[in-house]
């Protein structure tokens, strides 16, 4: 039914539309082009505006909120610099398929193209990094455009949508008419998988001797984790997950092989390399997963389930594509599986690999290590926290040592690899999730990239645990320098320049801790996790020069896997 | 191999840019691209000639389909189709060669559309390989400048399916 009301301004229509979309939070920052919206916001009580300290922070908060809740994250910024500051977050959301809608102010339509004050062609700039974007040229199109933006962002393969709002459009008036439903002739995501293809997949799986499920973020986005669990358990199938897929299947389950790819487990990578049927579920055969494509899963019949047809046959040519929503396809696939394959031998083989080369770190030299801390946090939170990581070594260690048991619990910048993601994204997650601990884990480098948002966390009294694994290095880059760049540690040593993190935390109003001893870890975690009146910061001064293992060097295959630091004696 | 792809896009601001941005962003080749209105005013038709292995072309078609502003994408390659291109070619002439050039123009069923004391401008239409042939023959006389429209194409006997209208309930 249509609801037509008396005339409203663009600013009023903007908020009425957000109300229709049931938006709870807007992460934003004001400025000239959006003053009229902020004027109206003053009287709005049905949503909360969160004032950030940098517009990049706002986009990552929206991402954190969206990934943790499955709802659309919303950003509001001014034109020009406000808009360009959102670009990294938008690109990040595009790579990781995160549903966010970014509203940018724009100079009045008659000034567009005149190099007006604070003008930037943000629609042009973001065209290759948005699922879609709009410039609203007439207030009569505003409500419909907002409806389209939310619809496009949240359906099919989700992604960021940008809506550019010229100042005069916001000031003009028209009737408010918000459509309940829309259909776009150029956009109709395939939802149901092809019946015959699904039947065929089941036939092949029933006969498989060495099947493997390769699970990506799509399973989590489609809320298909329950279907995955049932399907995997009933058929005794081994499950390996991508970085974005972690949590889709409980890592505490013996059927979980952990993560695959560059820093994946030895046994997961061996399983990929030796399986006879590989079922990819909502994953995209990214180069960090496949390494050398010619050597990837060469023995496997490949089944690929994805809602985005462009993912299919892009990096790896598959034998059986199924385009559709993973949740639905999984349910139908499970229904077709009337007999489970006999996998005794396959499991024996996998378990041999597991024992051959387990994850390992030095525990007995009295030094503080990231892996140890992550294991402690995993135990403390029983694998049930929402853990938001940054980019680098600590990110990979979290993927290896935190035992995720639930979907939407592991939030990280995977596709773009954006340092500075964790801190603001954890703020977004903390607004969305109130009943589970929120743990942000960063390196000392990335923590400084959006450090200004600590005030957003403190001001809003969010009970986030900000963990800094401080190795005084840009650790992951240092690791590559050691392994592949002649040990030239060019501009990665931060030991002389890092700030005093405890003082930084305190200045922003956070309860702050620091230690370099493994003996203090339990005590500090206990204090931190029992304090929920606001955020805490914990700096763990860890060993400087540890490396993440295993590692398959970029573009190589599982044959080249390195599982430990080479002893200098062995190197000659 | 060369492929001719016909794309129906929404006839509004930015749709053409979206297609062009996608091609450059993904590193796909464009030989020619042309755009104009169709029988339905809100829809434009782009004809894109691109080149690549089958795997690349499959991606091109999928990526085009993925854009929200594209309504229909058809790879016309291998289908019975009409393909035409228009070229305007300005050629230098000397005393004895003017007749030769107009003769060539006639053979290719072109028109002389301009002439001055040094140059003569021809208009030729036809399939792209015919245009290539004309250019080859004219090259020895000295081509001053040239403009090609890019290919436009239609499937033979094609019936434009009426796609579902954008419905706002
Ligand atoms: C914005 C950005 N700039 C540069 C990089 C390249 N980069 C990848 S990992 C890394 C080092 C990260 O160091 P740190 O935050 O201390 O974490 P660690 O690896 O030590 O855990 C760098 C510089 C990046 N991913 N993102």
PDB file of N, CA and C in Angstrom, chain A residues 2 94 123 127-128 131-133 135 137 144 148 152 157 179-188 308-310 312-315 317, chain B residues 10-14 17-18 21 25-26 40 42-43 55 58-59 62-63 65-71 163-169:
ATOM      1  N   UNK A   2       0.460   2.250  -0.719  1.00  0.00           N
ATOM      2  CA  UNK A   2       1.226   3.491  -0.760  1.00  0.00           C
ATOM      3  C   UNK A   2       0.833   4.390   0.400  1.00  0.00           C
ATOM      4  N   UNK A  94      33.481  -3.507  -0.519  1.00  0.00           N
ATOM      5  CA  UNK A  94      33.266  -4.095  -1.848  1.00  0.00           C
ATOM      6  C   UNK A  94      33.985  -5.440  -1.958  1.00  0.00           C
ATOM      7  N   UNK A 123      30.791  10.004  -7.059  1.00  0.00           N
ATOM      8  CA  UNK A 123      30.141   8.931  -7.818  1.00  0.00           C
ATOM      9  C   UNK A 123      31.137   8.346  -8.833  1.00  0.00           C
ATOM     10  N   UNK A 127      32.824   4.501  -8.506  1.00  0.00           N
ATOM     11  CA  UNK A 127      32.131   3.596  -9.432  1.00  0.00           C
ATOM     12  C   UNK A 127      32.744   2.188  -9.442  1.00  0.00           C
ATOM     13  N   UNK A 128      34.065   2.072  -9.500  1.00  0.00           N
ATOM     14  CA  UNK A 128      34.600   0.693  -9.529  1.00  0.00           C
ATOM     15  C   UNK A 128      34.643  -0.008  -8.173  1.00  0.00           C
ATOM     16  N   UNK A 131      28.903  -1.610  -5.355  1.00  0.00           N
ATOM     17  CA  UNK A 131      28.026  -2.501  -6.099  1.00  0.00           C
ATOM     18  C   UNK A 131      27.192  -1.650  -7.050  1.00  0.00           C
ATOM     19  N   UNK A 132      26.823  -0.473  -6.560  1.00  0.00           N
ATOM     20  CA  UNK A 132      26.124   0.495  -7.402  1.00  0.00           C
ATOM     21  C   UNK A 132      26.191   1.847  -6.695  1.00  0.00           C
ATOM     22  N   UNK A 133      26.068   2.923  -7.439  1.00  0.00           N
ATOM     23  CA  UNK A 133      25.962   4.214  -6.761  1.00  0.00           C
ATOM     24  C   UNK A 133      25.010   5.142  -7.510  1.00  0.00           C
ATOM     25  N   UNK A 135      23.597   9.380  -8.010  1.00  0.00           N
ATOM     26  CA  UNK A 135      23.568  10.816  -7.742  1.00  0.00           C
ATOM     27  C   UNK A 135      22.094  11.202  -7.821  1.00  0.00           C
ATOM     28  N   UNK A 137      19.315  13.645  -8.416  1.00  0.00           N
ATOM     29  CA  UNK A 137      19.256  14.966  -9.042  1.00  0.00           C
ATOM     30  C   UNK A 137      17.958  15.696  -8.775  1.00  0.00           C
ATOM     31  N   UNK A 144      12.724   6.793  -3.555  1.00  0.00           N
ATOM     32  CA  UNK A 144      12.894   5.594  -4.364  1.00  0.00           C
ATOM     33  C   UNK A 144      14.369   5.193  -4.444  1.00  0.00           C
ATOM     34  N   UNK A 148      16.085   1.724  -3.295  1.00  0.00           N
ATOM     35  CA  UNK A 148      16.928   0.915  -4.184  1.00  0.00           C
ATOM     36  C   UNK A 148      18.278   0.640  -3.534  1.00  0.00           C
ATOM     37  N   UNK A 152      19.673  -3.053  -3.027  1.00  0.00           N
ATOM     38  CA  UNK A 152      20.836  -3.542  -3.757  1.00  0.00           C
ATOM     39  C   UNK A 152      21.949  -3.949  -2.788  1.00  0.00           C
ATOM     40  N   UNK A 157      24.651 -10.963  -3.891  1.00  0.00           N
ATOM     41  CA  UNK A 157      25.936 -10.853  -3.216  1.00  0.00           C
ATOM     42  C   UNK A 157      25.992  -9.435  -2.648  1.00  0.00           C
ATOM     43  N   UNK A 179       8.161   3.292  -1.473  1.00  0.00           N
ATOM     44  CA  UNK A 179       7.624   2.025  -1.981  1.00  0.00           C
ATOM     45  C   UNK A 179       7.893   0.880  -1.003  1.00  0.00           C
ATOM     46  N   UNK A 180       6.935  -0.007  -0.847  1.00  0.00           N
ATOM     47  CA  UNK A 180       7.126  -1.175   0.024  1.00  0.00           C
ATOM     48  C   UNK A 180       8.037  -2.192  -0.645  1.00  0.00           C
ATOM     49  N   UNK A 181       7.878  -2.309  -1.951  1.00  0.00           N
ATOM     50  CA  UNK A 181       8.647  -3.309  -2.694  1.00  0.00           C
ATOM     51  C   UNK A 181       9.149  -2.683  -3.979  1.00  0.00           C
ATOM     52  N   UNK A 182      10.284  -3.132  -4.436  1.00  0.00           N
ATOM     53  CA  UNK A 182      10.701  -2.686  -5.757  1.00  0.00           C
ATOM     54  C   UNK A 182      11.227  -3.860  -6.550  1.00  0.00           C
ATOM     55  N   UNK A 183      11.221  -3.676  -7.842  1.00  0.00           N
ATOM     56  CA  UNK A 183      11.838  -4.652  -8.713  1.00  0.00           C
ATOM     57  C   UNK A 183      12.664  -3.870  -9.718  1.00  0.00           C
ATOM     58  N   UNK A 184      13.901  -4.280  -9.912  1.00  0.00           N
ATOM     59  CA  UNK A 184      14.754  -3.594 -10.875  1.00  0.00           C
ATOM     60  C   UNK A 184      14.974  -4.542 -12.043  1.00  0.00           C
ATOM     61  N   UNK A 185      14.659  -4.071 -13.257  1.00  0.00           N
ATOM     62  CA  UNK A 185      14.728  -5.010 -14.393  1.00  0.00           C
ATOM     63  C   UNK A 185      16.159  -5.451 -14.671  1.00  0.00           C
ATOM     64  N   UNK A 186      17.138  -4.636 -14.259  1.00  0.00           N
ATOM     65  CA  UNK A 186      18.530  -5.012 -14.517  1.00  0.00           C
ATOM     66  C   UNK A 186      19.173  -5.772 -13.376  1.00  0.00           C
ATOM     67  N   UNK A 187      18.412  -6.111 -12.341  1.00  0.00           N
ATOM     68  CA  UNK A 187      19.010  -6.726 -11.162  1.00  0.00           C
ATOM     69  C   UNK A 187      18.068  -7.759 -10.576  1.00  0.00           C
ATOM     70  N   UNK A 188      18.368  -9.023 -10.872  1.00  0.00           N
ATOM     71  CA  UNK A 188      17.521 -10.096 -10.357  1.00  0.00           C
ATOM     72  C   UNK A 188      18.418 -11.253  -9.934  1.00  0.00           C
ATOM     73  N   UNK A 308      26.953 -15.328  -6.958  1.00  0.00           N
ATOM     74  CA  UNK A 308      27.468 -14.393  -7.959  1.00  0.00           C
ATOM     75  C   UNK A 308      28.088 -15.164  -9.125  1.00  0.00           C
ATOM     76  N   UNK A 309      27.427 -15.150 -10.287  1.00  0.00           N
ATOM     77  CA  UNK A 309      27.942 -15.933 -11.427  1.00  0.00           C
ATOM     78  C   UNK A 309      29.356 -15.507 -11.847  1.00  0.00           C
ATOM     79  N   UNK A 310      29.739 -14.265 -11.574  1.00  0.00           N
ATOM     80  CA  UNK A 310      31.076 -13.840 -12.019  1.00  0.00           C
ATOM     81  C   UNK A 310      32.177 -14.552 -11.242  1.00  0.00           C
ATOM     82  N   UNK A 312      32.219 -17.672 -10.688  1.00  0.00           N
ATOM     83  CA  UNK A 312      32.389 -19.021 -11.217  1.00  0.00           C
ATOM     84  C   UNK A 312      33.275 -18.996 -12.457  1.00  0.00           C
ATOM     85  N   UNK A 313      34.249 -19.891 -12.465  1.00  0.00           N
ATOM     86  CA  UNK A 313      35.212 -19.987 -13.582  1.00  0.00           C
ATOM     87  C   UNK A 313      36.080 -18.738 -13.730  1.00  0.00           C
ATOM     88  N   UNK A 314      36.185 -17.919 -12.683  1.00  0.00           N
ATOM     89  CA  UNK A 314      37.012 -16.721 -12.796  1.00  0.00           C
ATOM     90  C   UNK A 314      38.480 -17.063 -12.577  1.00  0.00           C
ATOM     91  N   UNK A 315      38.788 -17.681 -11.436  1.00  0.00           N
ATOM     92  CA  UNK A 315      40.181 -18.036 -11.141  1.00  0.00           C
ATOM     93  C   UNK A 315      40.461 -19.495 -11.435  1.00  0.00           C
ATOM     94  N   UNK A 317      38.681 -23.046 -13.147  1.00  0.00           N
ATOM     95  CA  UNK A 317      37.572 -23.581 -13.939  1.00  0.00           C
ATOM     96  C   UNK A 317      36.993 -24.778 -13.187  1.00  0.00           C
TER      97      UNK A 317
ATOM     98  N   UNK B  10      20.163   0.935 -19.199  1.00  0.00           N
ATOM     99  CA  UNK B  10      19.258   2.031 -18.845  1.00  0.00           C
ATOM    100  C   UNK B  10      19.799   3.298 -19.489  1.00  0.00           C
ATOM    101  N   UNK B  11      18.905   4.044 -20.131  1.00  0.00           N
ATOM    102  CA  UNK B  11      19.334   5.266 -20.795  1.00  0.00           C
ATOM    103  C   UNK B  11      19.359   6.408 -19.785  1.00  0.00           C
ATOM    104  N   UNK B  12      20.314   6.333 -18.839  1.00  0.00           N
ATOM    105  CA  UNK B  12      20.424   7.467 -17.930  1.00  0.00           C
ATOM    106  C   UNK B  12      21.875   7.723 -17.541  1.00  0.00           C
ATOM    107  N   UNK B  13      22.018   8.833 -16.861  1.00  0.00           N
ATOM    108  CA  UNK B  13      23.297   9.344 -16.402  1.00  0.00           C
ATOM    109  C   UNK B  13      24.210   8.234 -15.874  1.00  0.00           C
ATOM    110  N   UNK B  14      25.399   8.131 -16.424  1.00  0.00           N
ATOM    111  CA  UNK B  14      26.393   7.243 -15.828  1.00  0.00           C
ATOM    112  C   UNK B  14      26.414   5.814 -16.323  1.00  0.00           C
ATOM    113  N   UNK B  17      29.359   5.132 -18.534  1.00  0.00           N
ATOM    114  CA  UNK B  17      30.589   5.156 -17.744  1.00  0.00           C
ATOM    115  C   UNK B  17      30.795   3.886 -16.951  1.00  0.00           C
ATOM    116  N   UNK B  18      29.714   3.364 -16.434  1.00  0.00           N
ATOM    117  CA  UNK B  18      29.815   2.145 -15.649  1.00  0.00           C
ATOM    118  C   UNK B  18      30.391   1.008 -16.484  1.00  0.00           C
ATOM    119  N   UNK B  21      34.078   1.832 -17.247  1.00  0.00           N
ATOM    120  CA  UNK B  21      34.892   1.653 -16.039  1.00  0.00           C
ATOM    121  C   UNK B  21      35.133   0.175 -15.766  1.00  0.00           C
ATOM    122  N   UNK B  25      38.731  -1.397 -15.544  1.00  0.00           N
ATOM    123  CA  UNK B  25      39.076  -1.948 -14.238  1.00  0.00           C
ATOM    124  C   UNK B  25      39.450  -3.411 -14.290  1.00  0.00           C
ATOM    125  N   UNK B  26      38.792  -4.160 -15.170  1.00  0.00           N
ATOM    126  CA  UNK B  26      39.058  -5.602 -15.249  1.00  0.00           C
ATOM    127  C   UNK B  26      40.135  -5.911 -16.286  1.00  0.00           C
ATOM    128  N   UNK B  40      12.905   1.773 -27.628  1.00  0.00           N
ATOM    129  CA  UNK B  40      12.332   2.140 -26.324  1.00  0.00           C
ATOM    130  C   UNK B  40      13.175   3.289 -25.771  1.00  0.00           C
ATOM    131  N   UNK B  42      13.721   4.724 -22.965  1.00  0.00           N
ATOM    132  CA  UNK B  42      14.518   4.640 -21.729  1.00  0.00           C
ATOM    133  C   UNK B  42      15.652   3.623 -21.828  1.00  0.00           C
ATOM    134  N   UNK B  43      15.769   2.985 -22.991  1.00  0.00           N
ATOM    135  CA  UNK B  43      16.808   1.968 -23.125  1.00  0.00           C
ATOM    136  C   UNK B  43      17.783   2.352 -24.233  1.00  0.00           C
ATOM    137  N   UNK B  55      37.310 -17.924 -22.123  1.00  0.00           N
ATOM    138  CA  UNK B  55      37.179 -17.747 -20.682  1.00  0.00           C
ATOM    139  C   UNK B  55      37.020 -16.258 -20.333  1.00  0.00           C
ATOM    140  N   UNK B  58      33.587 -15.003 -21.456  1.00  0.00           N
ATOM    141  CA  UNK B  58      32.567 -15.448 -20.510  1.00  0.00           C
ATOM    142  C   UNK B  58      32.524 -14.483 -19.319  1.00  0.00           C
ATOM    143  N   UNK B  59      33.704 -14.097 -18.846  1.00  0.00           N
ATOM    144  CA  UNK B  59      33.767 -13.130 -17.749  1.00  0.00           C
ATOM    145  C   UNK B  59      33.205 -11.761 -18.172  1.00  0.00           C
ATOM    146  N   UNK B  62      29.515 -11.990 -18.095  1.00  0.00           N
ATOM    147  CA  UNK B  62      29.012 -12.061 -16.712  1.00  0.00           C
ATOM    148  C   UNK B  62      29.158 -10.720 -15.995  1.00  0.00           C
ATOM    149  N   UNK B  63      30.311 -10.092 -16.187  1.00  0.00           N
ATOM    150  CA  UNK B  63      30.534  -8.819 -15.512  1.00  0.00           C
ATOM    151  C   UNK B  63      29.563  -7.755 -16.036  1.00  0.00           C
ATOM    152  N   UNK B  65      26.555  -8.387 -17.174  1.00  0.00           N
ATOM    153  CA  UNK B  65      25.271  -8.742 -16.580  1.00  0.00           C
ATOM    154  C   UNK B  65      25.162  -8.295 -15.136  1.00  0.00           C
ATOM    155  N   UNK B  66      26.312  -8.299 -14.458  1.00  0.00           N
ATOM    156  CA  UNK B  66      26.311  -7.998 -13.038  1.00  0.00           C
ATOM    157  C   UNK B  66      26.006  -6.514 -12.764  1.00  0.00           C
ATOM    158  N   UNK B  67      26.321  -5.654 -13.746  1.00  0.00           N
ATOM    159  CA  UNK B  67      26.043  -4.228 -13.540  1.00  0.00           C
ATOM    160  C   UNK B  67      24.543  -4.018 -13.406  1.00  0.00           C
ATOM    161  N   UNK B  68      24.174  -3.182 -12.451  1.00  0.00           N
ATOM    162  CA  UNK B  68      22.747  -2.996 -12.168  1.00  0.00           C
ATOM    163  C   UNK B  68      22.045  -2.321 -13.348  1.00  0.00           C
ATOM    164  N   UNK B  69      22.758  -1.472 -14.081  1.00  0.00           N
ATOM    165  CA  UNK B  69      22.140  -0.718 -15.169  1.00  0.00           C
ATOM    166  C   UNK B  69      22.010  -1.495 -16.481  1.00  0.00           C
ATOM    167  N   UNK B  70      22.548  -2.698 -16.550  1.00  0.00           N
ATOM    168  CA  UNK B  70      22.392  -3.455 -17.788  1.00  0.00           C
ATOM    169  C   UNK B  70      21.126  -4.297 -17.702  1.00  0.00           C
ATOM    170  N   UNK B  71      20.380  -4.289 -18.799  1.00  0.00           N
ATOM    171  CA  UNK B  71      19.094  -4.990 -18.801  1.00  0.00           C
ATOM    172  C   UNK B  71      19.226  -6.317 -19.526  1.00  0.00           C
ATOM    173  N   UNK B 163      11.147  -7.038 -21.989  1.00  0.00           N
ATOM    174  CA  UNK B 163      11.528  -7.441 -20.635  1.00  0.00           C
ATOM    175  C   UNK B 163      10.538  -6.880 -19.636  1.00  0.00           C
ATOM    176  N   UNK B 164      10.558  -7.492 -18.464  1.00  0.00           N
ATOM    177  CA  UNK B 164       9.656  -7.051 -17.415  1.00  0.00           C
ATOM    178  C   UNK B 164       9.909  -5.583 -17.108  1.00  0.00           C
ATOM    179  N   UNK B 165       8.903  -4.818 -17.083  1.00  0.00           N
ATOM    180  CA  UNK B 165       9.048  -3.385 -16.770  1.00  0.00           C
ATOM    181  C   UNK B 165       9.433  -3.213 -15.316  1.00  0.00           C
ATOM    182  N   UNK B 166      10.145  -2.177 -15.071  1.00  0.00           N
ATOM    183  CA  UNK B 166      10.452  -1.833 -13.683  1.00  0.00           C
ATOM    184  C   UNK B 166       9.132  -1.502 -12.998  1.00  0.00           C
ATOM    185  N   UNK B 167       8.783  -2.286 -12.038  1.00  0.00           N
ATOM    186  CA  UNK B 167       7.481  -2.058 -11.424  1.00  0.00           C
ATOM    187  C   UNK B 167       7.640  -1.504 -10.018  1.00  0.00           C
ATOM    188  N   UNK B 168       6.896  -0.505  -9.768  1.00  0.00           N
ATOM    189  CA  UNK B 168       6.922   0.091  -8.436  1.00  0.00           C
ATOM    190  C   UNK B 168       5.536  -0.097  -7.860  1.00  0.00           C
ATOM    191  N   UNK B 169       5.503  -0.932  -6.841  1.00  0.00           N
ATOM    192  CA  UNK B 169       4.173  -1.252  -6.289  1.00  0.00           C
ATOM    193  C   UNK B 169       3.887  -0.328  -5.098  1.00  0.00           C
TER     194      UNK B 169
END
